[in-house]
PDB file of C-alpha atoms in Angstrom:
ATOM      1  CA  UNK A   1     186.373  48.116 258.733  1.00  0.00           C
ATOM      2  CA  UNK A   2     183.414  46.727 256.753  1.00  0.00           C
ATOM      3  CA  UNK A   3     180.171  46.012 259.248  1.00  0.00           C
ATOM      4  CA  UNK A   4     178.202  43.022 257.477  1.00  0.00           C
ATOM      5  CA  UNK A   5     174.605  42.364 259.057  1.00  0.00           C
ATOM      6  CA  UNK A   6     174.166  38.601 258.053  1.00  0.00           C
ATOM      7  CA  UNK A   7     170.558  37.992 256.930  1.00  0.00           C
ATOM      8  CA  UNK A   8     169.150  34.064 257.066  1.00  0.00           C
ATOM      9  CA  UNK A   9     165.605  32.353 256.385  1.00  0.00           C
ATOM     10  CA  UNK A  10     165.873  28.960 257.662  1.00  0.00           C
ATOM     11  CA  UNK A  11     162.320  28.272 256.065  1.00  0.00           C
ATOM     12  CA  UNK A  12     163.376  29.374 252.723  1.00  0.00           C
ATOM     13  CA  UNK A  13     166.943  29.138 252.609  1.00  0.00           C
ATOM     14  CA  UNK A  14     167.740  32.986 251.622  1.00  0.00           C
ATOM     15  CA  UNK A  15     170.683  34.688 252.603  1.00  0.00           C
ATOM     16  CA  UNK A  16     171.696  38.149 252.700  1.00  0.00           C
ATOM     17  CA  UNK A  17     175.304  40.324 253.396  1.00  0.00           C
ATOM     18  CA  UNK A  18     174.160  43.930 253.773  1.00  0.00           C
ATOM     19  CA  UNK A  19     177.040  46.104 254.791  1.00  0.00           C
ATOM     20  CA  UNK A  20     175.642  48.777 257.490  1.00  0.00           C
ATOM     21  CA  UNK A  21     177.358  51.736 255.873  1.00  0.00           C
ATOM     22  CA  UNK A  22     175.349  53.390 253.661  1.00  0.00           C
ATOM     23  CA  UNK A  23     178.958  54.575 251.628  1.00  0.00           C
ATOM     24  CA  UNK A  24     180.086  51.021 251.251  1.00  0.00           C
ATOM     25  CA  UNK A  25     179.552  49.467 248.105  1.00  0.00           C
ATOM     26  CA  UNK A  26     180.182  45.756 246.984  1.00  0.00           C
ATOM     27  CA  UNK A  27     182.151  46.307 244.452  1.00  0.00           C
ATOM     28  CA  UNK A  28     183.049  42.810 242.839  1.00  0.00           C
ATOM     29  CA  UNK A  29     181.539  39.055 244.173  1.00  0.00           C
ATOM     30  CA  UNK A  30     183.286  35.878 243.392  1.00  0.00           C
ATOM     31  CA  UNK A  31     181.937  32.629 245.032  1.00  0.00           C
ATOM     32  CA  UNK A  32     184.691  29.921 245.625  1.00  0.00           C
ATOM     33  CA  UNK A  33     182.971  26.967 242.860  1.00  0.00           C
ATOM     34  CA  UNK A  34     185.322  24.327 245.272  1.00  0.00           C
ATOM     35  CA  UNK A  35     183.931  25.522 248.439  1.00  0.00           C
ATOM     36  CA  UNK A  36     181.073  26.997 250.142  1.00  0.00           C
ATOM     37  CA  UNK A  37     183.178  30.633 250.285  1.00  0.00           C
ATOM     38  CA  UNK A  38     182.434  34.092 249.129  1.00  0.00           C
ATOM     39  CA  UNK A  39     184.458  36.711 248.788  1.00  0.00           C
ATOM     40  CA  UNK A  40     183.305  40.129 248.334  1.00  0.00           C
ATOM     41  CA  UNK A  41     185.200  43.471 246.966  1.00  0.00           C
ATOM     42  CA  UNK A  42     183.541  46.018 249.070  1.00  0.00           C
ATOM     43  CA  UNK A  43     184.723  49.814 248.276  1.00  0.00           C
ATOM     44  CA  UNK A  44     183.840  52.970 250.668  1.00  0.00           C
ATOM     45  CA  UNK A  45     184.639  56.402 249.809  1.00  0.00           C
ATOM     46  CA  UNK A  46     185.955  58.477 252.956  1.00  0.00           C
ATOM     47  CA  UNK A  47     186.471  62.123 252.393  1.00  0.00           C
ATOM     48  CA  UNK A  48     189.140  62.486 249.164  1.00  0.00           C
ATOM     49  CA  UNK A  49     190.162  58.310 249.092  1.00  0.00           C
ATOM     50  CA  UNK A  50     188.650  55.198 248.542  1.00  0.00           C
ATOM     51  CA  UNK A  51     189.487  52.603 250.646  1.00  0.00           C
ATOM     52  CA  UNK A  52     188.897  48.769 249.367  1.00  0.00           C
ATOM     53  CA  UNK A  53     188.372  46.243 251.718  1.00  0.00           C
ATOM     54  CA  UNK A  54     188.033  41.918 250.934  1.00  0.00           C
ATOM     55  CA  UNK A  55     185.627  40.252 252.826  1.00  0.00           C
ATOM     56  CA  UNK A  56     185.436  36.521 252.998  1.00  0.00           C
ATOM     57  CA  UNK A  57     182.034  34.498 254.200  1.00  0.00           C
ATOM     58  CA  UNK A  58     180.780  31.465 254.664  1.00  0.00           C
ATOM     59  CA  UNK A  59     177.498  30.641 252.733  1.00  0.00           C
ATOM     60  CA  UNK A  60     177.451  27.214 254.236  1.00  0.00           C
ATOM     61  CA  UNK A  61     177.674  28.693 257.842  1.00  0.00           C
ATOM     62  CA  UNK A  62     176.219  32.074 257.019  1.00  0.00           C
ATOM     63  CA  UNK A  63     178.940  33.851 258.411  1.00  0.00           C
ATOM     64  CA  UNK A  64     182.104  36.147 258.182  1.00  0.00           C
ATOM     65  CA  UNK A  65     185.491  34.661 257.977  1.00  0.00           C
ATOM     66  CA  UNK A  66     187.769  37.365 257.653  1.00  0.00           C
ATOM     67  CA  UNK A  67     188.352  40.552 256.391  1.00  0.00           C
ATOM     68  CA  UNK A  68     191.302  42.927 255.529  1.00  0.00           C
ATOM     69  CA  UNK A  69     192.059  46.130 253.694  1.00  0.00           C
ATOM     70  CA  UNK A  70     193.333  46.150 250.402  1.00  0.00           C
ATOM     71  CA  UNK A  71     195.373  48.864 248.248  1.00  0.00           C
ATOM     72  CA  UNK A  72     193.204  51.217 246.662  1.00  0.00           C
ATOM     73  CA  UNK A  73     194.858  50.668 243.608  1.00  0.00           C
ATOM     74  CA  UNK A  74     194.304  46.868 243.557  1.00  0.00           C
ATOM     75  CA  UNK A  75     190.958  44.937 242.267  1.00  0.00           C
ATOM     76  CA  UNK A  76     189.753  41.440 243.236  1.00  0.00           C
ATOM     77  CA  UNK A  77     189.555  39.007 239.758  1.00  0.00           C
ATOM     78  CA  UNK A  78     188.463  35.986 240.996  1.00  0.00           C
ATOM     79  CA  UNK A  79     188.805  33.078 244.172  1.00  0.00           C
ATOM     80  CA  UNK A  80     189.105  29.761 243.513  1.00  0.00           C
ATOM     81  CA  UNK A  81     190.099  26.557 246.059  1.00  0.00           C
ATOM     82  CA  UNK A  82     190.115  29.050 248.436  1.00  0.00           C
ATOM     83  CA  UNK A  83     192.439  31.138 246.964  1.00  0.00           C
ATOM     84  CA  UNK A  84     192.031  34.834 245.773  1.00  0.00           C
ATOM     85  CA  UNK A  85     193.467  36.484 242.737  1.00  0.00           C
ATOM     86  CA  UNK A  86     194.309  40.274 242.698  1.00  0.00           C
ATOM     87  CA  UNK A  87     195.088  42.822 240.250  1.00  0.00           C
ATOM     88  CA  UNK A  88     196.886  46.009 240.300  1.00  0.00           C
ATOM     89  CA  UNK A  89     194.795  48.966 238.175  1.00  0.00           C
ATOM     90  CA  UNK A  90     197.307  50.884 235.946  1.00  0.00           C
ATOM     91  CA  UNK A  91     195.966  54.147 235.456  1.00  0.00           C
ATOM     92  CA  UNK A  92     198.015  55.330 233.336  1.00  0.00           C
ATOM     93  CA  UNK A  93     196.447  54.448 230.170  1.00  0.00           C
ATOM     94  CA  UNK A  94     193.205  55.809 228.911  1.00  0.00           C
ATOM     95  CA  UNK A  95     191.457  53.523 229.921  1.00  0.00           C
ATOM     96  CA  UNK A  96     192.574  51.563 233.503  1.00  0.00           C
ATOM     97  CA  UNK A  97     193.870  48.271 232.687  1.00  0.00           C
ATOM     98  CA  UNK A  98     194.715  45.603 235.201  1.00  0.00           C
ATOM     99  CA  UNK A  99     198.314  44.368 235.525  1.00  0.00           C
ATOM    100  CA  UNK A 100     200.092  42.013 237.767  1.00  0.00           C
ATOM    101  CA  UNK A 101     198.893  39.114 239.279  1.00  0.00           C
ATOM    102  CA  UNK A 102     198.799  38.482 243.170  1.00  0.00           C
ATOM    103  CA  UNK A 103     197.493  35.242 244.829  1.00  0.00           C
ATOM    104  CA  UNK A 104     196.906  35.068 248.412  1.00  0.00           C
ATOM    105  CA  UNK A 105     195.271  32.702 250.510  1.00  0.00           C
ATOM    106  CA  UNK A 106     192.088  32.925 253.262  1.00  0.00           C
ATOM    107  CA  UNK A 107     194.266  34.321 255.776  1.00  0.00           C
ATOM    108  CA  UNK A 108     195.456  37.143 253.143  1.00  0.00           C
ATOM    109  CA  UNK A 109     198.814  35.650 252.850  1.00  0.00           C
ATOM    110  CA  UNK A 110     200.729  36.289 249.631  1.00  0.00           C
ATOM    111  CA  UNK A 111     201.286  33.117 247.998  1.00  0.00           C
ATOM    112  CA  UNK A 112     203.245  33.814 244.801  1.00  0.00           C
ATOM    113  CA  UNK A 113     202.712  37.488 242.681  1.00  0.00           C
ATOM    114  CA  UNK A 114     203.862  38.211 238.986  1.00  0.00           C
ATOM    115  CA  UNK A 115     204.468  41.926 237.448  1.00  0.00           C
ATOM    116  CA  UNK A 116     203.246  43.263 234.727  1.00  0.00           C
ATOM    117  CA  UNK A 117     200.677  40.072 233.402  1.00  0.00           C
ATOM    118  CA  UNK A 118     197.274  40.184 232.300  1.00  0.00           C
ATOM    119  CA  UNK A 119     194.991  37.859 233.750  1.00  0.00           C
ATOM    120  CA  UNK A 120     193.653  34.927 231.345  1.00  0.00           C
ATOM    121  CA  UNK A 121     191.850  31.996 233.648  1.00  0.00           C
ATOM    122  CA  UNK A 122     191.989  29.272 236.332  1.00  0.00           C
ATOM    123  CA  UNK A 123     192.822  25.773 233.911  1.00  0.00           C
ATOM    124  CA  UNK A 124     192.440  22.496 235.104  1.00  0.00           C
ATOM    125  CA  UNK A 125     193.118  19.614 233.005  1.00  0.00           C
ATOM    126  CA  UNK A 126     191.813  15.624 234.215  1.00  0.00           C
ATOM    127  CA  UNK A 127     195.449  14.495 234.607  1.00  0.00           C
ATOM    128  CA  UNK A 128     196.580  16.903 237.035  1.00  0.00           C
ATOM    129  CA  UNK A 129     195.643  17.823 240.407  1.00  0.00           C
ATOM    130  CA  UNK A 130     196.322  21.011 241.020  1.00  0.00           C
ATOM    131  CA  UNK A 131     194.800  23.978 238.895  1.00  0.00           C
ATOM    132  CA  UNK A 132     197.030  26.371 237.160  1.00  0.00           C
ATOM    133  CA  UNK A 133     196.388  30.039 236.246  1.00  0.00           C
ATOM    134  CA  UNK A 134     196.930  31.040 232.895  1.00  0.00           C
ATOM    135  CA  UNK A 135     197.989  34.665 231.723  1.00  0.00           C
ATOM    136  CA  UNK A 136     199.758  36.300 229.364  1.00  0.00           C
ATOM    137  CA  UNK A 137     203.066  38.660 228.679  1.00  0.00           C
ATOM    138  CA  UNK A 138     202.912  40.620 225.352  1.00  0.00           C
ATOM    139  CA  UNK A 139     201.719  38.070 222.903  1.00  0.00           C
ATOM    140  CA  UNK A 140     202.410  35.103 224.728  1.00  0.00           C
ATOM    141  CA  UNK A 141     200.772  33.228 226.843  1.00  0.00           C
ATOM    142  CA  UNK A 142     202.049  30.863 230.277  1.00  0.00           C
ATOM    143  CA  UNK A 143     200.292  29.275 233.130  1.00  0.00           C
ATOM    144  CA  UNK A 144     201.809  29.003 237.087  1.00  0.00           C
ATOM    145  CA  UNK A 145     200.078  26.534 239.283  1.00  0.00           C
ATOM    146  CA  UNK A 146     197.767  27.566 241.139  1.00  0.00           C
ATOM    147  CA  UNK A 147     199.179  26.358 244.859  1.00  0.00           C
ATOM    148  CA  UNK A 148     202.400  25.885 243.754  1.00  0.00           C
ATOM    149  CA  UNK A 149     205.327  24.041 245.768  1.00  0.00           C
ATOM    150  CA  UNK A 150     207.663  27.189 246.268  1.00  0.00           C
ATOM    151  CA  UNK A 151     211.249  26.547 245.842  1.00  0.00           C
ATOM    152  CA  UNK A 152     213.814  29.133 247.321  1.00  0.00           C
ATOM    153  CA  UNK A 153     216.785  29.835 244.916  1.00  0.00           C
ATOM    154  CA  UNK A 154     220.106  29.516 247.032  1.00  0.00           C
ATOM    155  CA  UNK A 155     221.867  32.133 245.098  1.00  0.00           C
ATOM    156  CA  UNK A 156     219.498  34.883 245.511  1.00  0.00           C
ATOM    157  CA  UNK A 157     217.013  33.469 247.902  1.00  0.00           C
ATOM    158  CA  UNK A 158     214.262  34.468 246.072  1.00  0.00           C
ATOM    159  CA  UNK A 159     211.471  31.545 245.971  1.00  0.00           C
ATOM    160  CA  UNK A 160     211.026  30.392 242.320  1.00  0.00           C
ATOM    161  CA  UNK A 161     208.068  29.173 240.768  1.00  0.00           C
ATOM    162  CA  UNK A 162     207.461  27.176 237.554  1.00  0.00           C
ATOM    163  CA  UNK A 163     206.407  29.281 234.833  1.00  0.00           C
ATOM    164  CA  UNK A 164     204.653  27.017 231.826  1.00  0.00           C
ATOM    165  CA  UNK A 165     204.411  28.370 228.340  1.00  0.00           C
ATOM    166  CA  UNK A 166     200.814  27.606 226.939  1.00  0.00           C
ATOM    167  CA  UNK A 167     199.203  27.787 223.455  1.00  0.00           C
ATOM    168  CA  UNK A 168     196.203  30.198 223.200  1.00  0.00           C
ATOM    169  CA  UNK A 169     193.299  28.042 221.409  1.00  0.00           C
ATOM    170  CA  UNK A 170     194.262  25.063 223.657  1.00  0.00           C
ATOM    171  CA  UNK A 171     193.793  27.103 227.256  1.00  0.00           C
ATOM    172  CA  UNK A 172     190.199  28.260 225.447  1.00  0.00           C
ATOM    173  CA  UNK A 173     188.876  24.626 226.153  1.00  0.00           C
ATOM    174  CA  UNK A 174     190.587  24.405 229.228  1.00  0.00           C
ATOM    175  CA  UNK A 175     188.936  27.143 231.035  1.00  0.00           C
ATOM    176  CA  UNK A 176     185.792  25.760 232.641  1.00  0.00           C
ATOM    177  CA  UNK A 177     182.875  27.677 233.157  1.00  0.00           C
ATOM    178  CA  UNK A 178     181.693  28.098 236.698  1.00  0.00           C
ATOM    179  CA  UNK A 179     179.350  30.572 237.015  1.00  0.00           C
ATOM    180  CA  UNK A 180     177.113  31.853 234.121  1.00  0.00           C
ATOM    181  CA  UNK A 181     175.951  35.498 234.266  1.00  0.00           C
ATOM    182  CA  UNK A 182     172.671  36.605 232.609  1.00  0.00           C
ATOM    183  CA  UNK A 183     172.080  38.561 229.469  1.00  0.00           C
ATOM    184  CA  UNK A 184     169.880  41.490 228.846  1.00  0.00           C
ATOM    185  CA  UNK A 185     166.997  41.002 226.680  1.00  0.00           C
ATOM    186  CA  UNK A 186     165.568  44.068 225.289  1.00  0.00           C
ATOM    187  CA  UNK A 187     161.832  44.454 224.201  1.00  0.00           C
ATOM    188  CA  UNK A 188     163.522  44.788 220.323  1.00  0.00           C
ATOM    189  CA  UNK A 189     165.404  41.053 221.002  1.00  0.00           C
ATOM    190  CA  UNK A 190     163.631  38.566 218.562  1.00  0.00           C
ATOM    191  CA  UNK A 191     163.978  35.540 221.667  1.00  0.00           C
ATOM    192  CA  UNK A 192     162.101  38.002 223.941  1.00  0.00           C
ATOM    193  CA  UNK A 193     158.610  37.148 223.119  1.00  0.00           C
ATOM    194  CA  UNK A 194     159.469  33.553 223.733  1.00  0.00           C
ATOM    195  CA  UNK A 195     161.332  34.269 227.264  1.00  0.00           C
ATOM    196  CA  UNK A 196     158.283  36.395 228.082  1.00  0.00           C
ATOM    197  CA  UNK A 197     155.669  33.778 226.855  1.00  0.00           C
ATOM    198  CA  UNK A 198     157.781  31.210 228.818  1.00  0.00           C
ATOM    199  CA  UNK A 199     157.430  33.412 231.983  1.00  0.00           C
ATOM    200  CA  UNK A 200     153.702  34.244 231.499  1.00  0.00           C
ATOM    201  CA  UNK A 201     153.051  30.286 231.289  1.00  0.00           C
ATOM    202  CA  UNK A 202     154.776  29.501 234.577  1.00  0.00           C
ATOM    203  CA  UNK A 203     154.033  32.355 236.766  1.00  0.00           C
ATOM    204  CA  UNK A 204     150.666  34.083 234.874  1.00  0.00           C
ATOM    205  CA  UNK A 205     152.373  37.177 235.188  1.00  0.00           C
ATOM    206  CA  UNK A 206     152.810  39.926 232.065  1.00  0.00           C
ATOM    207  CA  UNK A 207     156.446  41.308 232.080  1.00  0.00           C
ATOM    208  CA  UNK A 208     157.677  44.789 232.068  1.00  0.00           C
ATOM    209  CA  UNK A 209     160.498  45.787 229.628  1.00  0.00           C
ATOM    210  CA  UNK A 210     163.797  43.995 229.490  1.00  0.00           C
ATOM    211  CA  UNK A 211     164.860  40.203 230.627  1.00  0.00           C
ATOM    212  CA  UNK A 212     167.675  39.203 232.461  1.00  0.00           C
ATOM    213  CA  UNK A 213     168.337  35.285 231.338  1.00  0.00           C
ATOM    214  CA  UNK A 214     170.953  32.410 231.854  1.00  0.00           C
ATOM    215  CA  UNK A 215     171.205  28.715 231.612  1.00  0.00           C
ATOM    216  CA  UNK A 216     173.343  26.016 232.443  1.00  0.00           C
ATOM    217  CA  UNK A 217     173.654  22.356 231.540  1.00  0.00           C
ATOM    218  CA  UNK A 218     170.743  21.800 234.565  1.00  0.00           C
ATOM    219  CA  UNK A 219     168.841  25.116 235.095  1.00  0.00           C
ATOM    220  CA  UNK A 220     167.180  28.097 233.315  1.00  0.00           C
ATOM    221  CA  UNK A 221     166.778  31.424 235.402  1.00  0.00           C
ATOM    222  CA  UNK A 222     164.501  34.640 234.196  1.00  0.00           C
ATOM    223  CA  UNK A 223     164.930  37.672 236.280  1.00  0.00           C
ATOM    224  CA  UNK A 224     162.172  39.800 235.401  1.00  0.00           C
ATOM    225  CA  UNK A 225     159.626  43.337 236.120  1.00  0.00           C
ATOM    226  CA  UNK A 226     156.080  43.398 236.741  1.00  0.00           C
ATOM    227  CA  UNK A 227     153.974  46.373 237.488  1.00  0.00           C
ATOM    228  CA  UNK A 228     152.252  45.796 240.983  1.00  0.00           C
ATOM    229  CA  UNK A 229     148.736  47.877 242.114  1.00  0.00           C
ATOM    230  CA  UNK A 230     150.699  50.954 242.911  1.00  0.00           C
ATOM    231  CA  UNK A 231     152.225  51.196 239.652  1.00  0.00           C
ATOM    232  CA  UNK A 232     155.442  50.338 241.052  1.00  0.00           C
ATOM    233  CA  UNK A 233     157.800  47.714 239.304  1.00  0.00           C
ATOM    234  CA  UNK A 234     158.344  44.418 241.144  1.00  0.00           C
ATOM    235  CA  UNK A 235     161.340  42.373 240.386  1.00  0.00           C
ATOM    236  CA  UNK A 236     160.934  38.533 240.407  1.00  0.00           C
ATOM    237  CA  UNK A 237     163.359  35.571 239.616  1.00  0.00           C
ATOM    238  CA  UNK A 238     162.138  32.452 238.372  1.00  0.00           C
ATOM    239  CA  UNK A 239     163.922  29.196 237.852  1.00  0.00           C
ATOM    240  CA  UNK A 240     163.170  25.997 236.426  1.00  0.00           C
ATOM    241  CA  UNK A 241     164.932  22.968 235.259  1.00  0.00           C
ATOM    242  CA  UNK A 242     165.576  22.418 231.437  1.00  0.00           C
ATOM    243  CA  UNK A 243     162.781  20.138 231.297  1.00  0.00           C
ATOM    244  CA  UNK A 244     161.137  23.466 231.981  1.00  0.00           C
ATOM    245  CA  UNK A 245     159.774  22.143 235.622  1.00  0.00           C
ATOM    246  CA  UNK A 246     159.507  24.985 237.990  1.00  0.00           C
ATOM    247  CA  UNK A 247     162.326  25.276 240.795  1.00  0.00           C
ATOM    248  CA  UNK A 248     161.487  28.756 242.507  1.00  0.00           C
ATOM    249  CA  UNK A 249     160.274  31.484 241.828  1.00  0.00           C
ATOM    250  CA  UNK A 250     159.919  35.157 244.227  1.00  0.00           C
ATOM    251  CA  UNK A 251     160.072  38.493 244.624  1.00  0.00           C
ATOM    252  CA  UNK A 252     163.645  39.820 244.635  1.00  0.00           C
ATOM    253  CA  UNK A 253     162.803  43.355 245.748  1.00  0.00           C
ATOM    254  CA  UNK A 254     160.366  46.330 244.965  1.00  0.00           C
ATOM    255  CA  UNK A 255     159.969  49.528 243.467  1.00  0.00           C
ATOM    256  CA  UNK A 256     162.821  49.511 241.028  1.00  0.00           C
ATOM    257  CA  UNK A 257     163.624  50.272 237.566  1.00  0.00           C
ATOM    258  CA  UNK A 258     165.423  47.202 236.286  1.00  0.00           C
ATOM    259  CA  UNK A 259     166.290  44.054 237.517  1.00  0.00           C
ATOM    260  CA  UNK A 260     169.379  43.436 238.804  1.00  0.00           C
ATOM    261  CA  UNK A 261     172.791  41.193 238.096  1.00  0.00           C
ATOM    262  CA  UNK A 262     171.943  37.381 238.451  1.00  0.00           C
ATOM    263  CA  UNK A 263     174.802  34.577 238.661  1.00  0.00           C
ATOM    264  CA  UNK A 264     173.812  31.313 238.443  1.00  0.00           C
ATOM    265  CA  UNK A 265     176.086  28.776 239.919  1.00  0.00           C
ATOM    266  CA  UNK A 266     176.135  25.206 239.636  1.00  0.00           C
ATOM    267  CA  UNK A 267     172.606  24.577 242.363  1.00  0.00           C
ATOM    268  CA  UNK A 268     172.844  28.169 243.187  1.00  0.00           C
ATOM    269  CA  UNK A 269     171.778  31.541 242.690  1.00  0.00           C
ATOM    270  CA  UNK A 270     173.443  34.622 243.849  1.00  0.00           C
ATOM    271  CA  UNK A 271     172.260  38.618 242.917  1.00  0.00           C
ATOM    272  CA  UNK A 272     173.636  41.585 243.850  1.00  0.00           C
ATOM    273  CA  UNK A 273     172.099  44.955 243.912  1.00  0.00           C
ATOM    274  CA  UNK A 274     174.788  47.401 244.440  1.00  0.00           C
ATOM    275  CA  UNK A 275     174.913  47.357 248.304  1.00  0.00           C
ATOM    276  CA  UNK A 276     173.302  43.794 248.854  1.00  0.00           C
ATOM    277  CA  UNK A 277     174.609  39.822 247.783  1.00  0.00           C
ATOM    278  CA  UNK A 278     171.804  37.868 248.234  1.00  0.00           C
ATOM    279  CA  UNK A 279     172.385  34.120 247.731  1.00  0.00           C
ATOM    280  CA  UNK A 280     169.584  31.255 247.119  1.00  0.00           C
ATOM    281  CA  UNK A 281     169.912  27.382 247.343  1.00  0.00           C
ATOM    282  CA  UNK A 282     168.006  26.228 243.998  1.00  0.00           C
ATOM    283  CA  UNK A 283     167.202  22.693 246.082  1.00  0.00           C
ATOM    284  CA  UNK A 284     165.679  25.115 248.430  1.00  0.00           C
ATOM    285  CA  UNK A 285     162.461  26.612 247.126  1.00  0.00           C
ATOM    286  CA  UNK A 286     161.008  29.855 248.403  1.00  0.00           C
TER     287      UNK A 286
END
């Protein structure tokens, strides 16, 4: 099983989930937007297999809450009010494609699982309360809810749930957007002199090649390289509000090549650098 050292600041409000091994790999990180929960897709190669394990924590309590193995074949698309959504990997095709749907909750239960759909996105609409999860089946498209009230069929006792047919262009507006992942901006990009500028005003600090940047409707983060003494490349993340006051701004890590993925969340920023999920209370600064 997956050892997690648990790393906390209380001064600066910094966490980080290192897993001890150095073959195991997060993989995939989704944090719950209607909780304080992460789950983490972490994947270890032992001799000729791979072996997947999901790993849930608590960011509030900066701590594990469970963990289990998952099939090698399976892939982790996204948690939400606590519960997680699977795939199964068909690799079959040229190119892997994920098929199925499987919903379980924190205690790994299966809640409800379809065949052979392709996953779409969590909706929720102001005059329900439960969210649904939208997919689609050859051209079409359907939604299930979410949690749903499972119903067992007498005649086959098989438990039923309802299956919704949905148009496509209405579930685009119904999909909310939780988390907002940055985008690469090259040297060649005609917004990078103004992202660099930006940077250089707040921090007084002359970037090195490309930009990692995202926004929401309250925050701007820059994730960025600077060349220290030793000629070595520091990565630093700075974050402001759109007003363009500063928020925080620190060294991520040293002596690297490029910076790394960035999600901003809602007040929060999470990055992950292949073996490492670091997470960072915007309220908080460093």
């Amino acid at each position: 099983m997956v050892n997690v050292e648990i790393e906390y600041d209380e001064n600066n409000r910094l966490c980080s989930f290192i897993p001890k091994a150095v073959n195991q790999k997060i993989w995939r990180v989704f944090p719950d937007p209607k909780s304080d929960l992460i789950v983490l897709e972490i994947r270890e190669k032992q001799e000729q297999k791979n072996i997947s394990q999901l790993l849930i924590l608590d960011n509030y309590k900066k701590q594990i809450v469970a963990m289990a193995e998952m099939e090698a074949t399976q892939t982790l698309l996204t948690f939400f009010d606590e519960t997680i959504l699977l795939s199964e990997i068909d690799f079959q095709h040229e190119m892997p494609l994920a098929k199925g749907l499987k919903a379980l909750n924190t205690d790994f239960e299966t809640i409800w699982e379809l065949e052979e759909v392709s996953y779409y996105g969590v909706i929720e609409e102001d005059n329900q309360n439960e969210p649904k999860v939208a997919f689609s089946l050859q051209s079409n498209y359907y939604s299930v809810p979410l949690k749903p009230n499972l119903e067992i069929e007498i005649n086959t006792d098989k438990e039923q749930i309802e299956v919704i047919e949905e148009e496509y262009y209405n579930l685009k507006s119904k999909v909310k957007q939780y988390f907002y992942s940055t985008d690469e901006y090259l040297i060649s990009h005609p917004n990078y002199k103004d992202i660099s500028n930006f940077v250089f005003k707040k921090t007084n600090q002359n970037i090195q090649n490309s930009i990692l940047y995202t926004e929401n409707e309250s925050y701007l983060i820059c994730s960025y390289l600077v060349e220290n003494e030793k000629q070595q490349n520091e990565n630093y993340l700075l974050c402001t509000d759109k007003k363009g006051n500063l928020k925080t701004h620190f060294l991520i890590s040293e002596n690297i090549k490029k910076p790394q993925e960035i999600i901003l969340m809602k007040s929060k920023i999470l990055w992950i650098d292949g073996s490492r999920v670091f997470s960072k209370d915007i309220n908080y600064s460093i």
